[in-house]
mmCIF file of C-alpha atoms and ligand atoms in Angstrom:
data_model
loop_
_atom_site.group_PDB
_atom_site.id
_atom_site.type_symbol
_atom_site.label_atom_id
_atom_site.label_comp_id
_atom_site.label_asym_id
_atom_site.label_seq_id
_atom_site.Cartn_x
_atom_site.Cartn_y
_atom_site.Cartn_z
ATOM 1 C CA UNK A 1 12.740 -21.549 29.639
ATOM 2 C CA UNK A 2 9.868 -20.065 31.603
ATOM 3 C CA UNK A 3 10.568 -18.721 35.073
ATOM 4 C CA UNK A 4 9.067 -20.886 37.764
ATOM 5 C CA UNK A 5 8.348 -18.714 40.771
ATOM 6 C CA UNK A 6 6.357 -19.333 43.868
ATOM 7 C CA UNK A 7 5.757 -15.714 44.906
ATOM 8 C CA UNK A 8 3.559 -13.146 43.136
ATOM 9 C CA UNK A 9 4.175 -12.856 39.408
ATOM 10 C CA UNK A 10 5.572 -9.808 37.657
ATOM 11 C CA UNK A 11 3.633 -8.834 34.556
ATOM 12 C CA UNK A 12 4.433 -6.152 32.001
ATOM 13 C CA UNK A 13 1.357 -4.642 30.368
ATOM 14 C CA UNK A 14 2.168 -2.584 27.271
ATOM 15 C CA UNK A 15 -0.785 -0.280 26.608
ATOM 16 C CA UNK A 16 -1.908 -0.632 30.227
ATOM 17 C CA UNK A 17 -3.334 2.902 30.447
ATOM 18 C CA UNK A 18 -5.899 2.192 27.738
ATOM 19 C CA UNK A 19 -9.387 0.757 27.905
ATOM 20 C CA UNK A 20 -8.572 -2.959 27.950
ATOM 21 C CA UNK A 21 -5.090 -2.561 29.424
ATOM 22 C CA UNK A 22 -6.330 -0.792 32.550
ATOM 23 C CA UNK A 23 -8.901 -3.525 33.196
ATOM 24 C CA UNK A 24 -6.159 -6.112 32.766
ATOM 25 C CA UNK A 25 -3.951 -4.223 35.261
ATOM 26 C CA UNK A 26 -6.875 -4.196 37.724
ATOM 27 C CA UNK A 27 -7.256 -7.943 37.413
ATOM 28 C CA UNK A 28 -3.536 -8.682 37.721
ATOM 29 C CA UNK A 29 -3.158 -6.470 40.801
ATOM 30 C CA UNK A 30 -6.259 -8.080 42.339
ATOM 31 C CA UNK A 31 -4.672 -11.489 41.698
ATOM 32 C CA UNK A 32 -1.531 -10.436 43.625
ATOM 33 C CA UNK A 33 0.822 -9.696 40.729
ATOM 34 C CA UNK A 34 3.336 -6.875 40.438
ATOM 35 C CA UNK A 35 2.482 -4.883 37.315
ATOM 36 C CA UNK A 36 4.734 -2.723 35.167
ATOM 37 C CA UNK A 37 2.687 -0.720 32.696
ATOM 38 C CA UNK A 38 4.423 0.792 29.687
ATOM 39 C CA UNK A 39 2.363 3.307 27.758
ATOM 40 C CA UNK A 40 2.980 6.436 25.663
ATOM 41 C CA UNK A 41 -0.454 7.823 26.674
ATOM 42 C CA UNK A 42 -1.477 8.211 23.029
ATOM 43 C CA UNK A 43 -5.006 6.984 23.737
ATOM 44 C CA UNK A 44 -4.411 5.918 27.336
ATOM 45 C CA UNK A 45 -5.569 8.111 30.193
ATOM 46 C CA UNK A 46 -4.148 8.769 33.681
ATOM 47 C CA UNK A 47 -7.646 8.429 35.156
ATOM 48 C CA UNK A 48 -7.750 4.775 34.045
ATOM 49 C CA UNK A 49 -4.829 4.177 36.444
ATOM 50 C CA UNK A 50 -5.847 6.489 39.285
ATOM 51 C CA UNK A 51 -6.757 3.479 41.455
ATOM 52 C CA UNK A 52 -3.043 2.569 41.583
ATOM 53 C CA UNK A 53 -1.787 5.914 42.942
ATOM 54 C CA UNK A 54 -0.903 4.308 46.266
ATOM 55 C CA UNK A 55 -0.366 0.766 44.966
ATOM 56 C CA UNK A 56 3.245 -0.306 45.596
ATOM 57 C CA UNK A 57 2.900 -3.265 43.209
ATOM 58 C CA UNK A 58 2.081 -0.977 40.276
ATOM 59 C CA UNK A 59 4.612 0.987 38.202
ATOM 60 C CA UNK A 60 3.903 3.181 35.178
ATOM 61 C CA UNK A 61 6.668 3.787 32.665
ATOM 62 C CA UNK A 62 5.704 6.424 30.124
ATOM 63 C CA UNK A 63 7.444 5.340 26.943
ATOM 64 C CA UNK A 64 6.733 4.465 23.344
ATOM 65 C CA UNK A 65 7.318 0.816 22.440
ATOM 66 C CA UNK A 66 8.714 1.761 19.047
ATOM 67 C CA UNK A 67 11.644 3.467 20.820
ATOM 68 C CA UNK A 68 14.407 1.384 22.412
ATOM 69 C CA UNK A 69 12.759 -0.140 25.483
ATOM 70 C CA UNK A 70 13.541 1.630 28.775
ATOM 71 C CA UNK A 71 16.586 0.330 30.618
ATOM 72 C CA UNK A 72 14.405 -0.056 33.702
ATOM 73 C CA UNK A 73 12.964 -3.037 31.836
ATOM 74 C CA UNK A 74 15.839 -4.343 29.785
ATOM 75 C CA UNK A 75 18.788 -3.851 32.155
ATOM 76 C CA UNK A 76 16.992 -4.730 35.372
ATOM 77 C CA UNK A 77 17.794 -8.096 36.911
ATOM 78 C CA UNK A 78 14.272 -8.319 38.255
ATOM 79 C CA UNK A 79 12.367 -11.198 36.755
ATOM 80 C CA UNK A 80 9.437 -10.712 34.412
ATOM 81 C CA UNK A 81 7.024 -13.623 34.161
ATOM 82 C CA UNK A 82 4.449 -12.373 31.692
ATOM 83 C CA UNK A 83 4.305 -9.712 28.995
ATOM 84 C CA UNK A 84 0.953 -8.646 27.590
ATOM 85 C CA UNK A 85 1.273 -6.487 24.479
ATOM 86 C CA UNK A 86 -1.884 -4.412 24.186
ATOM 87 C CA UNK A 87 -0.186 -1.248 22.979
ATOM 88 C CA UNK A 88 -1.887 0.095 19.855
ATOM 89 C CA UNK A 89 -4.708 2.559 19.308
ATOM 90 C CA UNK A 90 -7.772 0.439 18.541
ATOM 91 C CA UNK A 91 -10.381 2.879 17.275
ATOM 92 C CA UNK A 92 -10.306 3.554 13.514
ATOM 93 C CA UNK A 93 -10.174 7.387 13.804
ATOM 94 C CA UNK A 94 -7.299 7.122 16.279
ATOM 95 C CA UNK A 95 -5.221 4.489 14.503
ATOM 96 C CA UNK A 96 -5.733 6.238 11.162
ATOM 97 C CA UNK A 97 -4.607 9.617 12.552
ATOM 98 C CA UNK A 98 -0.942 8.519 12.482
ATOM 99 C CA UNK A 99 -0.932 5.398 10.295
ATOM 100 C CA UNK A 100 2.848 4.878 10.113
ATOM 101 C CA UNK A 101 3.065 5.048 13.883
ATOM 102 C CA UNK A 102 0.242 2.505 14.159
ATOM 103 C CA UNK A 103 2.053 0.089 11.849
ATOM 104 C CA UNK A 104 5.381 0.562 13.661
ATOM 105 C CA UNK A 105 3.710 0.095 17.035
ATOM 106 C CA UNK A 106 2.568 -3.366 15.987
ATOM 107 C CA UNK A 107 5.718 -4.374 14.133
ATOM 108 C CA UNK A 108 8.657 -2.713 15.924
ATOM 109 C CA UNK A 109 6.885 -2.700 19.288
ATOM 110 C CA UNK A 110 5.988 -6.392 19.146
ATOM 111 C CA UNK A 111 9.490 -7.281 17.923
ATOM 112 C CA UNK A 112 11.059 -5.454 20.855
ATOM 113 C CA UNK A 113 8.694 -6.901 23.448
ATOM 114 C CA UNK A 114 9.258 -10.407 22.073
ATOM 115 C CA UNK A 115 12.990 -9.745 22.502
ATOM 116 C CA UNK A 116 12.367 -8.717 26.101
ATOM 117 C CA UNK A 117 10.311 -11.880 26.649
ATOM 118 C CA UNK A 118 13.084 -14.031 25.159
ATOM 119 C CA UNK A 119 15.691 -12.373 27.374
ATOM 120 C CA UNK A 120 13.622 -12.715 30.523
ATOM 121 C CA UNK A 121 12.102 -16.128 29.840
ATOM 122 C CA UNK A 122 8.664 -14.531 30.105
ATOM 123 C CA UNK A 123 5.433 -15.717 28.561
ATOM 124 C CA UNK A 124 4.023 -13.332 25.981
ATOM 125 C CA UNK A 125 0.523 -12.507 24.820
ATOM 126 C CA UNK A 126 -0.184 -10.453 21.728
ATOM 127 C CA UNK A 127 -3.470 -8.553 21.599
ATOM 128 C CA UNK A 128 -4.306 -9.177 17.969
ATOM 129 C CA UNK A 129 -7.670 -8.516 16.426
ATOM 130 C CA UNK A 130 -10.576 -9.861 14.403
ATOM 131 C CA UNK A 131 -9.455 -7.237 11.855
ATOM 132 C CA UNK A 132 -6.935 -9.814 10.621
ATOM 133 C CA UNK A 133 -9.995 -11.405 8.947
ATOM 134 C CA UNK A 134 -10.740 -8.102 7.132
ATOM 135 C CA UNK A 135 -14.122 -8.129 5.382
ATOM 136 C CA UNK A 136 -14.642 -11.870 5.840
ATOM 137 C CA UNK A 137 -15.861 -14.268 3.159
ATOM 138 C CA UNK A 138 -16.233 -16.982 5.796
ATOM 139 C CA UNK A 139 -18.812 -16.553 8.528
ATOM 140 C CA UNK A 140 -18.506 -16.952 11.478
ATOM 141 C CA UNK A 141 -14.726 -16.653 11.498
ATOM 142 C CA UNK A 142 -12.637 -19.597 12.750
ATOM 143 C CA UNK A 143 -8.931 -19.079 13.435
ATOM 144 C CA UNK A 144 -8.087 -21.159 10.349
ATOM 145 C CA UNK A 145 -9.650 -18.532 8.054
ATOM 146 C CA UNK A 146 -6.863 -16.464 6.481
ATOM 147 C CA UNK A 147 -8.870 -13.330 5.951
ATOM 148 C CA UNK A 148 -9.739 -10.817 3.285
ATOM 149 C CA UNK A 149 -7.722 -7.708 4.094
ATOM 150 C CA UNK A 150 -7.046 -4.784 1.772
ATOM 151 C CA UNK A 151 -3.292 -4.239 2.232
ATOM 152 C CA UNK A 152 -3.348 -0.653 0.907
ATOM 153 C CA UNK A 153 -6.580 0.748 2.361
ATOM 154 C CA UNK A 154 -6.957 3.155 5.295
ATOM 155 C CA UNK A 155 -7.417 0.267 7.761
ATOM 156 C CA UNK A 156 -4.263 -1.501 6.572
ATOM 157 C CA UNK A 157 -1.930 0.246 9.035
ATOM 158 C CA UNK A 158 -3.845 -1.521 11.793
ATOM 159 C CA UNK A 159 -4.904 -4.796 10.128
ATOM 160 C CA UNK A 160 -1.611 -5.484 8.376
ATOM 161 C CA UNK A 161 0.364 -4.286 11.394
ATOM 162 C CA UNK A 162 -1.418 -6.860 13.536
ATOM 163 C CA UNK A 163 -0.943 -9.558 10.892
ATOM 164 C CA UNK A 164 2.787 -8.798 10.864
ATOM 165 C CA UNK A 165 2.831 -8.880 14.675
ATOM 166 C CA UNK A 166 1.160 -12.307 14.566
ATOM 167 C CA UNK A 167 3.819 -13.425 12.122
ATOM 168 C CA UNK A 168 6.616 -12.234 14.453
ATOM 169 C CA UNK A 169 5.023 -13.982 17.441
ATOM 170 C CA UNK A 170 4.504 -17.179 15.437
ATOM 171 C CA UNK A 171 8.164 -17.221 14.339
ATOM 172 C CA UNK A 172 9.241 -16.755 17.961
ATOM 173 C CA UNK A 173 7.054 -19.732 18.924
ATOM 174 C CA UNK A 174 8.366 -21.896 16.035
ATOM 175 C CA UNK A 175 11.974 -21.111 16.941
ATOM 176 C CA UNK A 176 11.141 -21.859 20.603
ATOM 177 C CA UNK A 177 12.465 -18.422 21.529
ATOM 178 C CA UNK A 178 9.313 -17.328 23.319
ATOM 179 C CA UNK A 179 6.281 -19.050 24.793
ATOM 180 C CA UNK A 180 3.869 -16.712 23.013
ATOM 181 C CA UNK A 181 0.107 -16.688 22.667
ATOM 182 C CA UNK A 182 -2.037 -14.737 20.212
ATOM 183 C CA UNK A 183 -5.480 -13.446 21.171
ATOM 184 C CA UNK A 184 -7.670 -12.393 18.254
ATOM 185 C CA UNK A 185 -9.969 -9.961 20.000
ATOM 186 C CA UNK A 186 -13.415 -9.167 18.609
ATOM 187 C CA UNK A 187 -15.196 -5.871 19.353
ATOM 188 C CA UNK A 188 -15.128 -5.322 23.091
ATOM 189 C CA UNK A 189 -16.924 -2.633 25.074
ATOM 190 C CA UNK A 190 -17.394 -1.463 28.638
ATOM 191 C CA UNK A 191 -16.517 1.224 31.161
ATOM 192 C CA UNK A 192 -13.374 3.286 30.404
ATOM 193 C CA UNK A 193 -13.973 3.469 26.676
ATOM 194 C CA UNK A 194 -13.243 7.074 25.791
ATOM 195 C CA UNK A 195 -16.350 9.161 25.091
ATOM 196 C CA UNK A 196 -14.697 10.567 21.954
ATOM 197 C CA UNK A 197 -13.147 7.266 21.020
ATOM 198 C CA UNK A 198 -15.075 6.954 17.757
ATOM 199 C CA UNK A 199 -16.128 3.344 18.295
ATOM 200 C CA UNK A 200 -19.779 2.586 17.841
ATOM 201 C CA UNK A 201 -20.757 1.617 21.400
ATOM 202 C CA UNK A 202 -19.247 4.714 23.049
ATOM 203 C CA UNK A 203 -20.440 6.971 20.219
ATOM 204 C CA UNK A 204 -24.043 5.818 20.373
ATOM 205 C CA UNK A 205 -24.259 5.953 24.181
ATOM 206 C CA UNK A 206 -22.656 9.414 24.396
ATOM 207 C CA UNK A 207 -24.770 10.759 21.545
ATOM 208 C CA UNK A 208 -27.957 9.413 23.143
ATOM 209 C CA UNK A 209 -27.021 10.822 26.561
ATOM 210 C CA UNK A 210 -26.214 14.278 25.254
ATOM 211 C CA UNK A 211 -29.271 14.473 22.971
ATOM 212 C CA UNK A 212 -27.112 14.690 19.847
ATOM 213 C CA UNK A 213 -28.002 12.872 16.640
ATOM 214 C CA UNK A 214 -26.922 9.251 16.564
ATOM 215 C CA UNK A 215 -24.618 8.573 13.632
ATOM 216 C CA UNK A 216 -25.108 5.335 11.744
ATOM 217 C CA UNK A 217 -22.520 4.683 9.067
ATOM 218 C CA UNK A 218 -23.929 3.218 5.864
ATOM 219 C CA UNK A 219 -27.188 1.284 6.065
ATOM 220 C CA UNK A 220 -26.494 0.141 9.640
ATOM 221 C CA UNK A 221 -27.137 -3.425 8.493
ATOM 222 C CA UNK A 222 -23.460 -4.380 8.925
ATOM 223 C CA UNK A 223 -23.000 -6.663 11.923
ATOM 224 C CA UNK A 224 -20.617 -6.915 14.841
ATOM 225 C CA UNK A 225 -20.478 -9.184 17.899
ATOM 226 C CA UNK A 226 -19.794 -7.293 21.113
ATOM 227 C CA UNK A 227 -17.971 -8.784 24.081
ATOM 228 C CA UNK A 228 -18.121 -7.246 27.549
ATOM 229 C CA UNK A 229 -14.734 -6.260 28.942
ATOM 230 C CA UNK A 230 -14.730 -8.509 32.044
ATOM 231 C CA UNK A 231 -15.331 -11.569 29.854
ATOM 232 C CA UNK A 232 -12.431 -10.618 27.612
ATOM 233 C CA UNK A 233 -10.049 -10.082 30.534
ATOM 234 C CA UNK A 234 -10.936 -13.532 31.866
ATOM 235 C CA UNK A 235 -10.013 -14.852 28.415
ATOM 236 C CA UNK A 236 -6.612 -13.080 28.558
ATOM 237 C CA UNK A 237 -5.862 -14.555 31.972
ATOM 238 C CA UNK A 238 -6.818 -18.064 30.855
ATOM 239 C CA UNK A 239 -4.854 -17.751 27.636
ATOM 240 C CA UNK A 240 -1.718 -16.630 29.464
ATOM 241 C CA UNK A 241 -2.104 -19.412 32.067
ATOM 242 C CA UNK A 242 -2.889 -22.164 29.546
ATOM 243 C CA UNK A 243 -0.498 -25.117 29.850
ATOM 244 C CA UNK A 244 -1.883 -26.993 26.842
ATOM 245 C CA UNK A 245 -0.103 -26.776 23.524
ATOM 246 C CA UNK A 246 -2.145 -24.329 21.481
ATOM 247 C CA UNK A 247 -2.772 -24.875 17.770
ATOM 248 C CA UNK A 248 -2.286 -21.165 17.018
ATOM 249 C CA UNK A 249 -4.189 -17.921 17.633
ATOM 250 C CA UNK A 250 -7.327 -17.977 19.770
ATOM 251 C CA UNK A 251 -10.467 -15.963 19.012
ATOM 252 C CA UNK A 252 -11.794 -14.116 22.044
ATOM 253 C CA UNK A 253 -15.207 -12.571 21.481
ATOM 254 C CA UNK A 254 -18.903 -12.928 22.053
ATOM 255 C CA UNK A 255 -20.671 -14.835 19.267
ATOM 256 C CA UNK A 256 -23.927 -12.885 19.751
ATOM 257 C CA UNK A 257 -24.092 -10.967 16.477
ATOM 258 C CA UNK A 258 -26.260 -7.950 15.790
ATOM 259 C CA UNK A 259 -26.556 -5.129 13.295
ATOM 260 C CA UNK A 260 -25.496 -1.593 14.114
ATOM 261 C CA UNK A 261 -29.185 -0.602 13.785
ATOM 262 C CA UNK A 262 -30.128 -3.206 16.401
ATOM 263 C CA UNK A 263 -27.423 -1.916 18.724
ATOM 264 C CA UNK A 264 -28.717 1.659 18.327
ATOM 265 C CA UNK A 265 -32.266 0.535 19.154
ATOM 266 C CA UNK A 266 -31.084 -1.342 22.261
ATOM 267 C CA UNK A 267 -29.089 1.617 23.603
ATOM 268 C CA UNK A 268 -31.868 4.106 22.912
ATOM 269 C CA UNK A 269 -34.434 1.882 24.616
ATOM 270 C CA UNK A 270 -32.184 1.365 27.628
ATOM 271 C CA UNK A 271 -31.549 5.103 28.040
ATOM 272 C CA UNK A 272 -35.089 6.132 27.085
ATOM 273 C CA UNK A 273 -33.484 8.403 24.491
ATOM 274 C CA UNK A 274 -35.346 10.030 21.613
ATOM 275 C CA UNK A 275 -32.334 11.167 19.561
ATOM 276 C CA UNK A 276 -32.624 11.454 15.800
ATOM 277 C CA UNK A 277 -30.686 8.805 13.889
ATOM 278 C CA UNK A 278 -28.682 10.264 11.002
ATOM 279 C CA UNK A 279 -26.749 8.415 8.344
ATOM 280 C CA UNK A 280 -23.110 9.004 7.415
ATOM 281 C CA UNK A 281 -21.143 7.320 4.627
ATOM 282 C CA UNK A 282 -19.828 3.847 5.367
ATOM 283 C CA UNK A 283 -16.065 4.086 5.972
ATOM 284 C CA UNK A 284 -13.819 2.517 3.308
ATOM 285 C CA UNK A 285 -13.246 -1.228 3.845
ATOM 286 C CA UNK A 286 -15.701 -1.353 6.776
ATOM 287 C CA UNK A 287 -16.328 -5.106 7.293
ATOM 288 C CA UNK A 288 -19.902 -6.122 6.487
ATOM 289 C CA UNK A 289 -20.151 -8.774 9.156
ATOM 290 C CA UNK A 290 -18.170 -10.210 11.991
ATOM 291 C CA UNK A 291 -18.763 -13.026 14.449
ATOM 292 C CA UNK A 292 -16.217 -15.233 16.196
ATOM 293 C CA UNK A 293 -16.188 -18.985 16.078
ATOM 294 C CA UNK A 294 -15.100 -19.629 19.665
ATOM 295 C CA UNK A 295 -14.727 -23.415 19.495
ATOM 296 C CA UNK A 296 -10.985 -23.103 20.179
ATOM 297 C CA UNK A 297 -11.325 -20.890 23.241
ATOM 298 C CA UNK A 298 -14.000 -23.209 24.609
ATOM 299 C CA UNK A 299 -11.862 -26.280 23.953
ATOM 300 C CA UNK A 300 -8.455 -25.024 25.070
ATOM 301 C CA UNK A 301 -9.334 -22.420 27.687
ATOM 302 C CA UNK A 302 -12.754 -23.562 28.864
ATOM 303 C CA UNK A 303 -13.728 -19.960 28.087
ATOM 304 C CA UNK A 304 -16.901 -18.490 26.734
ATOM 305 C CA UNK A 305 -18.511 -15.130 27.514
ATOM 306 C CA UNK A 306 -21.009 -14.936 30.369
ATOM 307 C CA UNK A 307 -22.164 -11.297 30.379
ATOM 308 C CA UNK A 308 -25.274 -10.663 28.293
ATOM 309 C CA UNK A 309 -25.391 -7.698 25.942
ATOM 310 C CA UNK A 310 -28.218 -6.202 28.011
ATOM 311 C CA UNK A 311 -26.216 -6.415 31.262
ATOM 312 C CA UNK A 312 -23.004 -5.178 29.620
ATOM 313 C CA UNK A 313 -24.721 -2.231 27.954
ATOM 314 C CA UNK A 314 -26.426 -1.332 31.247
ATOM 315 C CA UNK A 315 -23.045 -1.227 33.026
ATOM 316 C CA UNK A 316 -21.463 0.767 30.193
ATOM 317 C CA UNK A 317 -24.344 3.249 30.064
ATOM 318 C CA UNK A 318 -24.127 3.663 33.863
ATOM 319 C CA UNK A 319 -20.427 4.519 33.509
ATOM 320 C CA UNK A 320 -21.113 7.207 30.922
ATOM 321 C CA UNK A 321 -24.116 8.564 32.858
ATOM 322 C CA UNK A 322 -21.813 9.032 35.861
ATOM 323 C CA UNK A 323 -19.262 10.825 33.723
ATOM 324 C CA UNK A 324 -21.809 13.079 32.049
ATOM 325 C CA UNK A 325 -22.846 14.287 35.549
ATOM 326 C CA UNK A 326 -19.174 15.028 36.272
ATOM 327 C CA UNK A 327 -18.840 17.023 33.090
ATOM 328 C CA UNK A 328 -21.816 19.188 34.030
ATOM 329 C CA UNK A 329 -20.151 20.241 37.284
ATOM 330 C CA UNK A 330 -18.684 23.776 37.165
ATOM 331 C CA UNK A 331 -14.928 23.711 36.560
ATOM 332 C CA UNK A 332 -12.767 23.762 39.680
ATOM 333 C CA UNK A 333 -11.405 27.215 40.525
HETATM 334 P P1 NAD B 1 -6.878 1.823 23.650
HETATM 335 O O1 NAD B 1 -6.609 2.773 22.542
HETATM 336 O O2 NAD B 1 -7.803 2.242 24.738
HETATM 337 O O3 NAD B 1 -5.525 1.365 24.342
HETATM 338 C C1 NAD B 1 -4.303 1.261 23.662
HETATM 339 C C2 NAD B 1 -3.202 1.696 24.615
HETATM 340 O O4 NAD B 1 -1.940 1.561 23.957
HETATM 341 C C3 NAD B 1 -3.328 3.171 25.025
HETATM 342 O O5 NAD B 1 -3.124 3.304 26.405
HETATM 343 C C4 NAD B 1 -2.231 3.860 24.213
HETATM 344 O O6 NAD B 1 -1.775 5.048 24.835
HETATM 345 C C5 NAD B 1 -1.184 2.760 24.144
HETATM 346 N N1 NAD B 1 -0.268 2.873 23.001
HETATM 347 C C6 NAD B 1 -0.582 3.043 21.686
HETATM 348 N N2 NAD B 1 0.539 3.060 20.937
HETATM 349 C C7 NAD B 1 1.581 2.901 21.797
HETATM 350 C C8 NAD B 1 2.985 2.862 21.629
HETATM 351 N N3 NAD B 1 3.561 2.979 20.423
HETATM 352 N N4 NAD B 1 3.771 2.720 22.733
HETATM 353 C C9 NAD B 1 3.211 2.615 23.972
HETATM 354 N N5 NAD B 1 1.868 2.641 24.181
HETATM 355 C C10 NAD B 1 1.070 2.793 23.106
HETATM 356 O O7 NAD B 1 -7.389 0.476 22.952
HETATM 357 P P2 NAD B 1 -8.025 -0.827 23.607
HETATM 358 O O8 NAD B 1 -9.415 -0.935 23.140
HETATM 359 O O9 NAD B 1 -7.726 -0.881 25.048
HETATM 360 O O10 NAD B 1 -7.197 -1.952 22.836
HETATM 361 C C11 NAD B 1 -6.065 -2.565 23.439
HETATM 362 C C12 NAD B 1 -5.480 -3.582 22.477
HETATM 363 O O11 NAD B 1 -6.459 -4.562 22.134
HETATM 364 C C13 NAD B 1 -4.984 -2.971 21.170
HETATM 365 O O12 NAD B 1 -3.767 -3.590 20.809
HETATM 366 C C14 NAD B 1 -6.059 -3.326 20.180
HETATM 367 O O13 NAD B 1 -5.552 -3.474 18.889
HETATM 368 C C15 NAD B 1 -6.581 -4.651 20.725
HETATM 369 N N6 NAD B 1 -7.992 -4.848 20.349
HETATM 370 C C16 NAD B 1 -8.990 -4.164 20.964
HETATM 371 C C17 NAD B 1 -10.297 -4.373 20.570
HETATM 372 C C18 NAD B 1 -11.453 -3.680 21.233
HETATM 373 O O14 NAD B 1 -12.592 -3.887 20.817
HETATM 374 N N7 NAD B 1 -11.263 -2.900 22.261
HETATM 375 C C19 NAD B 1 -10.588 -5.265 19.517
HETATM 376 C C20 NAD B 1 -9.525 -5.906 18.888
HETATM 377 C C21 NAD B 1 -8.227 -5.713 19.325
HETATM 378 N N1 UDP B 2 -20.236 2.871 13.306
HETATM 379 C C1 UDP B 2 -21.421 3.596 13.187
HETATM 380 N N2 UDP B 2 -21.526 4.790 13.845
HETATM 381 C C2 UDP B 2 -20.527 5.285 14.632
HETATM 382 C C3 UDP B 2 -19.319 4.529 14.765
HETATM 383 C C4 UDP B 2 -19.215 3.329 14.075
HETATM 384 O O1 UDP B 2 -22.353 3.191 12.494
HETATM 385 O O2 UDP B 2 -20.703 6.369 15.221
HETATM 386 C C5 UDP B 2 -20.149 1.569 12.623
HETATM 387 C C6 UDP B 2 -18.853 1.310 11.866
HETATM 388 O O3 UDP B 2 -18.942 1.791 10.548
HETATM 389 C C7 UDP B 2 -18.775 -0.207 11.931
HETATM 390 C C8 UDP B 2 -19.405 -0.564 13.286
HETATM 391 O O4 UDP B 2 -20.185 0.573 13.648
HETATM 392 O O5 UDP B 2 -19.550 -0.790 10.917
HETATM 393 C C9 UDP B 2 -18.378 -0.834 14.362
HETATM 394 O O6 UDP B 2 -17.463 0.237 14.385
HETATM 395 P P1 UDP B 2 -16.282 0.347 15.449
HETATM 396 O O7 UDP B 2 -15.435 1.520 15.049
HETATM 397 O O8 UDP B 2 -16.841 0.333 16.827
HETATM 398 O O9 UDP B 2 -15.484 -1.012 15.293
HETATM 399 P P2 UDP B 2 -14.809 -1.723 14.016
HETATM 400 O O10 UDP B 2 -15.284 -1.068 12.762
HETATM 401 O O11 UDP B 2 -13.348 -1.552 14.226
HETATM 402 O O12 UDP B 2 -15.287 -3.115 14.115
#
């Protein structure tokens, strides 16, 4: 049974030091919640959480969710109302660097956090991914599409890990153990992406800013649909708060689809960059196209993205411009 509490909520954010997680922590703190972030700092960064240094409602527990969960969480009598599981490296170079760990993070980590949710009567949200659709034969992708994933390729540790995590969450829902929700997140971008993250938006902006060649993988005619981070976080909040019975996972993404080449042109025009565009081989199993069908999120959450690609890219470029100035400063003595 879900806790019913009148005071501020307590939310656990696994992966809260990462790109999306830190924005979620910002939003929860701004909304008056107490936030417990659990993160192993694999791809998370202390600077993403610097704003909470003097925030009494924020706690960071440095731990790996594949290890037994810290007693501070499991043995404490303090209530937990909501658990958001965002823990998992999301950029292909990062999640492929330690593939077994990536798989275990999704499977063992989600299993353990679902157990915590069951014990505490907390609501649970899994950050799943559009990668569960693999290289899709159906376009755009509705939640009913079962996907076209290579179970043995280099992306499988991530894609299949998330599919298994969805399966665990769905069983917990069916058994009425946990009030769980599954967000299938499509490519999201914004401030706090890591400059060396390897994802296309941060790569192209950082390459353009530093005058390096811009790397396009394959022909650049593959498509993605990019959602600005504030829109996505609003989707998380609505999904967690939703009182309607959900039919299953919910796509969260921006349906505006464009090719990688179009994205490169937009970023270069915005920054007035004249970098050379070079081609690199298309990674194995790189999906050819991706666009969310967001009928469900519109129907059940009243959610659809509001930030245009132009505005979102401008804010993201401004973030990296600010950081590139910082990097040029002489090192502190
Ligand atoms: P990120 O790499 O910036 O953040 C992931 C966070 O999880 C990091 O802080 C990392 O240190 C932490 N983490 C990783 N493994 C862990 C473990 N075993 N134990 C504890 N902490 C661990 O990635 P992001 O872009 O913020 O993505 C967050 C979540 O959203 C991920 O689960 C990802 O799969 C999902 N997602 C993101 C996108 C996107 O476009 N950003 C798209 C689809 C899904
Ligand atoms: N990509 C690219 N150049 C880069 C990084 C990525 O052309 O420097 C391509 C990549 O092959 C993919 C698309 O951009 O087709 C999106 O890649 P990203 O890693 O951001 O997300 P994902 O592949 O997980 O959707």
